[in-house]
């Protein structure tokens, strides 16, 4: 396995499809298409930059997320930023991780609880990791397929509870997603470090 050595500046369109759920007692690992969870769809544009001779890429972007099931629907605008390892040349292994910030655009007011209305967060901070493969074509384009896991750090909303003694308390509800991601990347700048033959 060899590392690519040229500088890259790449734009990508990535679409995701999978499942989403909420929890408040620790991290929840989701598999895509889990029948017990809500559907989630995403589409976004990302930018990847890899310095010359580096084995990693830095990335950021803007993604639209839609989470829906039979009762509720939530729409988010998400800004991910992270780092991706690029192991290989034509066929690449692409592990990645990073942080994301999300803004709640809209939700179905008829399908949410009073707790959600009172304590919902318009802004969310989360993290993600993914593992995928990429196939480079014609040295300018790449198709990548990955499995991605998203998890909230801050709460979506709080739910009210009472202890056996009658004391009130609240629990933070957070979102978790498992998704299959398909992307198409196009290099808009590629600076090769291969020595050029001088002109005569």
PDB file of C-alpha atoms in Angstrom:
ATOM      1  CA  UNK A   1       0.000   0.000   0.000  1.00  0.00           C
ATOM      2  CA  UNK A   2       1.372   3.402  -0.961  1.00  0.00           C
ATOM      3  CA  UNK A   3       0.464   6.921   0.127  1.00  0.00           C
ATOM      4  CA  UNK A   4      -0.579   9.558  -2.379  1.00  0.00           C
ATOM      5  CA  UNK A   5       1.949  12.424  -2.275  1.00  0.00           C
ATOM      6  CA  UNK A   6       0.395  15.326  -4.199  1.00  0.00           C
ATOM      7  CA  UNK A   7      -1.427  18.257  -2.667  1.00  0.00           C
ATOM      8  CA  UNK A   8      -5.200  18.045  -3.081  1.00  0.00           C
ATOM      9  CA  UNK A   9      -8.088  20.461  -2.831  1.00  0.00           C
ATOM     10  CA  UNK A  10     -11.365  18.614  -3.316  1.00  0.00           C
ATOM     11  CA  UNK A  11     -15.082  19.359  -3.245  1.00  0.00           C
ATOM     12  CA  UNK A  12     -17.547  16.536  -2.609  1.00  0.00           C
ATOM     13  CA  UNK A  13     -21.268  15.896  -2.693  1.00  0.00           C
ATOM     14  CA  UNK A  14     -22.225  13.275  -0.111  1.00  0.00           C
ATOM     15  CA  UNK A  15     -25.563  11.637   0.559  1.00  0.00           C
ATOM     16  CA  UNK A  16     -26.449   9.554   3.591  1.00  0.00           C
ATOM     17  CA  UNK A  17     -29.252   7.178   4.495  1.00  0.00           C
ATOM     18  CA  UNK A  18     -29.754   5.346   7.749  1.00  0.00           C
ATOM     19  CA  UNK A  19     -31.458   5.344  11.138  1.00  0.00           C
ATOM     20  CA  UNK A  20     -31.648   7.701  14.111  1.00  0.00           C
ATOM     21  CA  UNK A  21     -32.667   7.275  17.736  1.00  0.00           C
ATOM     22  CA  UNK A  22     -32.469   9.114  21.050  1.00  0.00           C
ATOM     23  CA  UNK A  23     -31.101   8.061  24.421  1.00  0.00           C
ATOM     24  CA  UNK A  24     -30.026   9.482  27.760  1.00  0.00           C
ATOM     25  CA  UNK A  25     -28.059   6.711  29.448  1.00  0.00           C
ATOM     26  CA  UNK A  26     -24.831   6.647  27.447  1.00  0.00           C
ATOM     27  CA  UNK A  27     -23.668   6.236  23.892  1.00  0.00           C
ATOM     28  CA  UNK A  28     -25.977   4.316  21.562  1.00  0.00           C
ATOM     29  CA  UNK A  29     -24.441   2.460  18.609  1.00  0.00           C
ATOM     30  CA  UNK A  30     -26.824   2.213  15.672  1.00  0.00           C
ATOM     31  CA  UNK A  31     -26.739  -0.003  12.623  1.00  0.00           C
ATOM     32  CA  UNK A  32     -28.065   1.427   9.359  1.00  0.00           C
ATOM     33  CA  UNK A  33     -31.650   0.404   8.624  1.00  0.00           C
ATOM     34  CA  UNK A  34     -32.416  -0.646  12.183  1.00  0.00           C
ATOM     35  CA  UNK A  35     -36.174  -1.222  12.007  1.00  0.00           C
ATOM     36  CA  UNK A  36     -36.827   0.122  15.516  1.00  0.00           C
ATOM     37  CA  UNK A  37     -35.453   3.608  14.835  1.00  0.00           C
ATOM     38  CA  UNK A  38     -36.441   6.694  12.890  1.00  0.00           C
ATOM     39  CA  UNK A  39     -35.254   7.225   9.329  1.00  0.00           C
ATOM     40  CA  UNK A  40     -32.577   9.814   8.639  1.00  0.00           C
ATOM     41  CA  UNK A  41     -31.565  11.334   5.306  1.00  0.00           C
ATOM     42  CA  UNK A  42     -28.710  13.739   4.652  1.00  0.00           C
ATOM     43  CA  UNK A  43     -27.212  15.548   1.696  1.00  0.00           C
ATOM     44  CA  UNK A  44     -24.376  18.015   1.779  1.00  0.00           C
ATOM     45  CA  UNK A  45     -21.314  19.557   0.200  1.00  0.00           C
ATOM     46  CA  UNK A  46     -17.898  19.107   1.801  1.00  0.00           C
ATOM     47  CA  UNK A  47     -14.424  20.439   1.181  1.00  0.00           C
ATOM     48  CA  UNK A  48     -11.304  18.280   1.647  1.00  0.00           C
ATOM     49  CA  UNK A  49      -7.729  19.557   1.741  1.00  0.00           C
ATOM     50  CA  UNK A  50      -4.621  17.399   1.931  1.00  0.00           C
ATOM     51  CA  UNK A  51      -1.188  19.021   2.228  1.00  0.00           C
ATOM     52  CA  UNK A  52       1.604  17.717   0.056  1.00  0.00           C
ATOM     53  CA  UNK A  53       3.074  14.395   1.274  1.00  0.00           C
ATOM     54  CA  UNK A  54       0.479  14.160   4.056  1.00  0.00           C
ATOM     55  CA  UNK A  55      -1.421  10.955   4.836  1.00  0.00           C
ATOM     56  CA  UNK A  56      -4.475  12.869   6.067  1.00  0.00           C
ATOM     57  CA  UNK A  57      -7.091  15.316   4.812  1.00  0.00           C
ATOM     58  CA  UNK A  58      -8.814  18.137   6.673  1.00  0.00           C
ATOM     59  CA  UNK A  59     -12.468  18.597   5.866  1.00  0.00           C
ATOM     60  CA  UNK A  60     -15.431  20.856   6.546  1.00  0.00           C
ATOM     61  CA  UNK A  61     -18.807  21.364   4.963  1.00  0.00           C
ATOM     62  CA  UNK A  62     -22.499  22.078   5.151  1.00  0.00           C
ATOM     63  CA  UNK A  63     -25.083  19.285   5.403  1.00  0.00           C
ATOM     64  CA  UNK A  64     -28.890  19.143   5.541  1.00  0.00           C
ATOM     65  CA  UNK A  65     -30.308  16.435   7.829  1.00  0.00           C
ATOM     66  CA  UNK A  66     -33.905  15.223   7.916  1.00  0.00           C
ATOM     67  CA  UNK A  67     -35.005  12.832  10.693  1.00  0.00           C
ATOM     68  CA  UNK A  68     -38.494  11.386  10.480  1.00  0.00           C
ATOM     69  CA  UNK A  69     -40.699   8.521  11.566  1.00  0.00           C
ATOM     70  CA  UNK A  70     -44.464   7.919  11.627  1.00  0.00           C
ATOM     71  CA  UNK A  71     -45.062  10.759  14.120  1.00  0.00           C
ATOM     72  CA  UNK A  72     -42.223  13.259  14.287  1.00  0.00           C
ATOM     73  CA  UNK A  73     -39.982  15.086  11.825  1.00  0.00           C
ATOM     74  CA  UNK A  74     -36.882  17.165  12.539  1.00  0.00           C
ATOM     75  CA  UNK A  75     -34.747  19.142  10.097  1.00  0.00           C
ATOM     76  CA  UNK A  76     -31.206  20.254  10.913  1.00  0.00           C
ATOM     77  CA  UNK A  77     -28.476  22.240   9.199  1.00  0.00           C
ATOM     78  CA  UNK A  78     -25.139  20.722  10.226  1.00  0.00           C
ATOM     79  CA  UNK A  79     -21.559  21.955   9.877  1.00  0.00           C
ATOM     80  CA  UNK A  80     -19.050  19.085  10.245  1.00  0.00           C
ATOM     81  CA  UNK A  81     -15.288  19.596  10.598  1.00  0.00           C
ATOM     82  CA  UNK A  82     -12.764  16.803  10.988  1.00  0.00           C
ATOM     83  CA  UNK A  83      -9.763  14.856   9.806  1.00  0.00           C
ATOM     84  CA  UNK A  84      -9.624  11.872   7.443  1.00  0.00           C
ATOM     85  CA  UNK A  85      -6.736   9.478   6.932  1.00  0.00           C
ATOM     86  CA  UNK A  86      -6.015   8.560   3.317  1.00  0.00           C
ATOM     87  CA  UNK A  87      -4.295   5.184   3.177  1.00  0.00           C
ATOM     88  CA  UNK A  88      -3.535   4.067  -0.358  1.00  0.00           C
ATOM     89  CA  UNK A  89      -3.534   5.598  -3.819  1.00  0.00           C
ATOM     90  CA  UNK A  90      -6.082   4.335  -6.341  1.00  0.00           C
ATOM     91  CA  UNK A  91      -8.003   2.356  -3.713  1.00  0.00           C
ATOM     92  CA  UNK A  92      -7.965   4.168  -0.375  1.00  0.00           C
ATOM     93  CA  UNK A  93      -9.050   3.242   3.143  1.00  0.00           C
ATOM     94  CA  UNK A  94     -10.681   6.298   4.730  1.00  0.00           C
ATOM     95  CA  UNK A  95     -11.090   6.335   8.531  1.00  0.00           C
ATOM     96  CA  UNK A  96     -12.256   9.741   9.796  1.00  0.00           C
ATOM     97  CA  UNK A  97     -13.490  11.559  12.893  1.00  0.00           C
ATOM     98  CA  UNK A  98     -14.521  15.057  13.863  1.00  0.00           C
ATOM     99  CA  UNK A  99     -16.972  17.466  15.458  1.00  0.00           C
ATOM    100  CA  UNK A 100     -20.192  18.984  14.153  1.00  0.00           C
ATOM    101  CA  UNK A 101     -22.475  21.864  15.007  1.00  0.00           C
ATOM    102  CA  UNK A 102     -26.189  21.644  14.178  1.00  0.00           C
ATOM    103  CA  UNK A 103     -29.020  24.152  14.033  1.00  0.00           C
ATOM    104  CA  UNK A 104     -32.660  23.056  14.362  1.00  0.00           C
ATOM    105  CA  UNK A 105     -34.494  24.386  11.297  1.00  0.00           C
ATOM    106  CA  UNK A 106     -37.940  22.875  11.784  1.00  0.00           C
ATOM    107  CA  UNK A 107     -39.946  20.148  13.543  1.00  0.00           C
ATOM    108  CA  UNK A 108     -43.487  18.814  13.611  1.00  0.00           C
ATOM    109  CA  UNK A 109     -45.190  20.655  16.508  1.00  0.00           C
ATOM    110  CA  UNK A 110     -48.044  18.127  16.638  1.00  0.00           C
ATOM    111  CA  UNK A 111     -45.758  15.183  17.387  1.00  0.00           C
ATOM    112  CA  UNK A 112     -43.480  16.447  20.162  1.00  0.00           C
ATOM    113  CA  UNK A 113     -43.903  16.459  23.940  1.00  0.00           C
ATOM    114  CA  UNK A 114     -44.247  19.436  26.265  1.00  0.00           C
ATOM    115  CA  UNK A 115     -40.760  18.657  27.566  1.00  0.00           C
ATOM    116  CA  UNK A 116     -39.346  19.118  24.073  1.00  0.00           C
ATOM    117  CA  UNK A 117     -41.138  22.429  23.527  1.00  0.00           C
ATOM    118  CA  UNK A 118     -39.938  23.800  26.878  1.00  0.00           C
ATOM    119  CA  UNK A 119     -36.312  22.637  26.780  1.00  0.00           C
ATOM    120  CA  UNK A 120     -35.356  22.063  23.144  1.00  0.00           C
ATOM    121  CA  UNK A 121     -31.905  23.210  22.007  1.00  0.00           C
ATOM    122  CA  UNK A 122     -31.695  25.163  18.780  1.00  0.00           C
ATOM    123  CA  UNK A 123     -27.936  24.574  18.591  1.00  0.00           C
ATOM    124  CA  UNK A 124     -26.327  21.159  19.103  1.00  0.00           C
ATOM    125  CA  UNK A 125     -22.703  20.102  19.368  1.00  0.00           C
ATOM    126  CA  UNK A 126     -21.843  16.560  18.342  1.00  0.00           C
ATOM    127  CA  UNK A 127     -19.094  14.250  17.167  1.00  0.00           C
ATOM    128  CA  UNK A 128     -18.815  11.609  14.464  1.00  0.00           C
ATOM    129  CA  UNK A 129     -16.589   8.858  13.209  1.00  0.00           C
ATOM    130  CA  UNK A 130     -16.654   6.934   9.975  1.00  0.00           C
ATOM    131  CA  UNK A 131     -14.882   4.140   8.162  1.00  0.00           C
ATOM    132  CA  UNK A 132     -14.996   3.860   4.403  1.00  0.00           C
ATOM    133  CA  UNK A 133     -13.224   3.137   1.154  1.00  0.00           C
ATOM    134  CA  UNK A 134     -12.588   5.366  -1.826  1.00  0.00           C
ATOM    135  CA  UNK A 135     -11.883   4.520  -5.463  1.00  0.00           C
ATOM    136  CA  UNK A 136      -9.952   7.135  -7.426  1.00  0.00           C
ATOM    137  CA  UNK A 137     -10.801   7.502 -11.115  1.00  0.00           C
ATOM    138  CA  UNK A 138      -8.769   9.392 -13.726  1.00  0.00           C
ATOM    139  CA  UNK A 139      -6.697  10.974 -10.933  1.00  0.00           C
ATOM    140  CA  UNK A 140      -9.353  13.694 -10.529  1.00  0.00           C
ATOM    141  CA  UNK A 141     -12.518  11.985  -9.263  1.00  0.00           C
ATOM    142  CA  UNK A 142     -13.175   9.657  -6.370  1.00  0.00           C
ATOM    143  CA  UNK A 143     -16.225   7.636  -5.335  1.00  0.00           C
ATOM    144  CA  UNK A 144     -16.375   6.833  -1.623  1.00  0.00           C
ATOM    145  CA  UNK A 145     -18.657   4.619   0.455  1.00  0.00           C
ATOM    146  CA  UNK A 146     -18.585   4.729   4.256  1.00  0.00           C
ATOM    147  CA  UNK A 147     -20.444   3.837   7.423  1.00  0.00           C
ATOM    148  CA  UNK A 148     -20.784   6.822   9.755  1.00  0.00           C
ATOM    149  CA  UNK A 149     -21.854   7.123  13.377  1.00  0.00           C
ATOM    150  CA  UNK A 150     -23.068  10.497  14.738  1.00  0.00           C
ATOM    151  CA  UNK A 151     -23.650  11.283  18.414  1.00  0.00           C
ATOM    152  CA  UNK A 152     -24.747  14.435  20.227  1.00  0.00           C
ATOM    153  CA  UNK A 153     -22.567  15.934  22.953  1.00  0.00           C
ATOM    154  CA  UNK A 154     -25.100  18.531  24.078  1.00  0.00           C
ATOM    155  CA  UNK A 155     -28.765  17.637  24.640  1.00  0.00           C
ATOM    156  CA  UNK A 156     -31.626  17.870  22.152  1.00  0.00           C
ATOM    157  CA  UNK A 157     -34.024  18.492  25.037  1.00  0.00           C
ATOM    158  CA  UNK A 158     -34.628  17.482  28.658  1.00  0.00           C
ATOM    159  CA  UNK A 159     -37.281  15.183  30.089  1.00  0.00           C
ATOM    160  CA  UNK A 160     -38.745  15.667  33.559  1.00  0.00           C
ATOM    161  CA  UNK A 161     -38.732  12.827  36.073  1.00  0.00           C
ATOM    162  CA  UNK A 162     -39.516  12.280  39.768  1.00  0.00           C
ATOM    163  CA  UNK A 163     -37.485  10.149  42.148  1.00  0.00           C
ATOM    164  CA  UNK A 164     -39.221   7.509  44.335  1.00  0.00           C
ATOM    165  CA  UNK A 165     -39.153  10.100  47.098  1.00  0.00           C
ATOM    166  CA  UNK A 166     -40.945  12.645  44.931  1.00  0.00           C
ATOM    167  CA  UNK A 167     -37.971  14.913  44.163  1.00  0.00           C
ATOM    168  CA  UNK A 168     -38.014  16.291  40.603  1.00  0.00           C
ATOM    169  CA  UNK A 169     -35.030  15.863  38.292  1.00  0.00           C
ATOM    170  CA  UNK A 170     -34.359  15.936  34.549  1.00  0.00           C
ATOM    171  CA  UNK A 171     -32.492  13.794  32.018  1.00  0.00           C
ATOM    172  CA  UNK A 172     -30.665  15.017  28.926  1.00  0.00           C
ATOM    173  CA  UNK A 173     -31.967  13.446  25.716  1.00  0.00           C
ATOM    174  CA  UNK A 174     -29.360  13.102  22.946  1.00  0.00           C
ATOM    175  CA  UNK A 175     -29.525  11.930  19.358  1.00  0.00           C
ATOM    176  CA  UNK A 176     -27.575   9.081  17.724  1.00  0.00           C
ATOM    177  CA  UNK A 177     -27.406   8.059  14.066  1.00  0.00           C
ATOM    178  CA  UNK A 178     -25.992   5.209  12.005  1.00  0.00           C
ATOM    179  CA  UNK A 179     -25.700   5.944   8.280  1.00  0.00           C
ATOM    180  CA  UNK A 180     -24.362   4.661   4.990  1.00  0.00           C
ATOM    181  CA  UNK A 181     -22.653   7.537   3.172  1.00  0.00           C
ATOM    182  CA  UNK A 182     -22.091   7.718  -0.594  1.00  0.00           C
ATOM    183  CA  UNK A 183     -19.953  10.521  -1.982  1.00  0.00           C
ATOM    184  CA  UNK A 184     -18.487  11.798  -5.240  1.00  0.00           C
ATOM    185  CA  UNK A 185     -15.355  13.943  -4.994  1.00  0.00           C
ATOM    186  CA  UNK A 186     -13.712  16.156  -7.588  1.00  0.00           C
ATOM    187  CA  UNK A 187     -10.212  17.621  -7.280  1.00  0.00           C
ATOM    188  CA  UNK A 188     -10.265  21.334  -8.076  1.00  0.00           C
ATOM    189  CA  UNK A 189      -6.540  21.735  -7.443  1.00  0.00           C
ATOM    190  CA  UNK A 190      -3.877  19.078  -7.662  1.00  0.00           C
ATOM    191  CA  UNK A 191      -0.226  20.049  -7.306  1.00  0.00           C
ATOM    192  CA  UNK A 192       2.036  17.135  -8.126  1.00  0.00           C
ATOM    193  CA  UNK A 193       5.485  16.762  -6.590  1.00  0.00           C
ATOM    194  CA  UNK A 194       6.794  14.611  -9.477  1.00  0.00           C
ATOM    195  CA  UNK A 195       9.855  16.314 -11.043  1.00  0.00           C
ATOM    196  CA  UNK A 196       9.109  17.749 -14.450  1.00  0.00           C
ATOM    197  CA  UNK A 197      11.418  17.377 -17.449  1.00  0.00           C
ATOM    198  CA  UNK A 198      12.904  20.756 -18.339  1.00  0.00           C
ATOM    199  CA  UNK A 199      11.878  22.258 -21.644  1.00  0.00           C
ATOM    200  CA  UNK A 200      14.491  22.601 -24.350  1.00  0.00           C
TER     201      UNK A 200
END
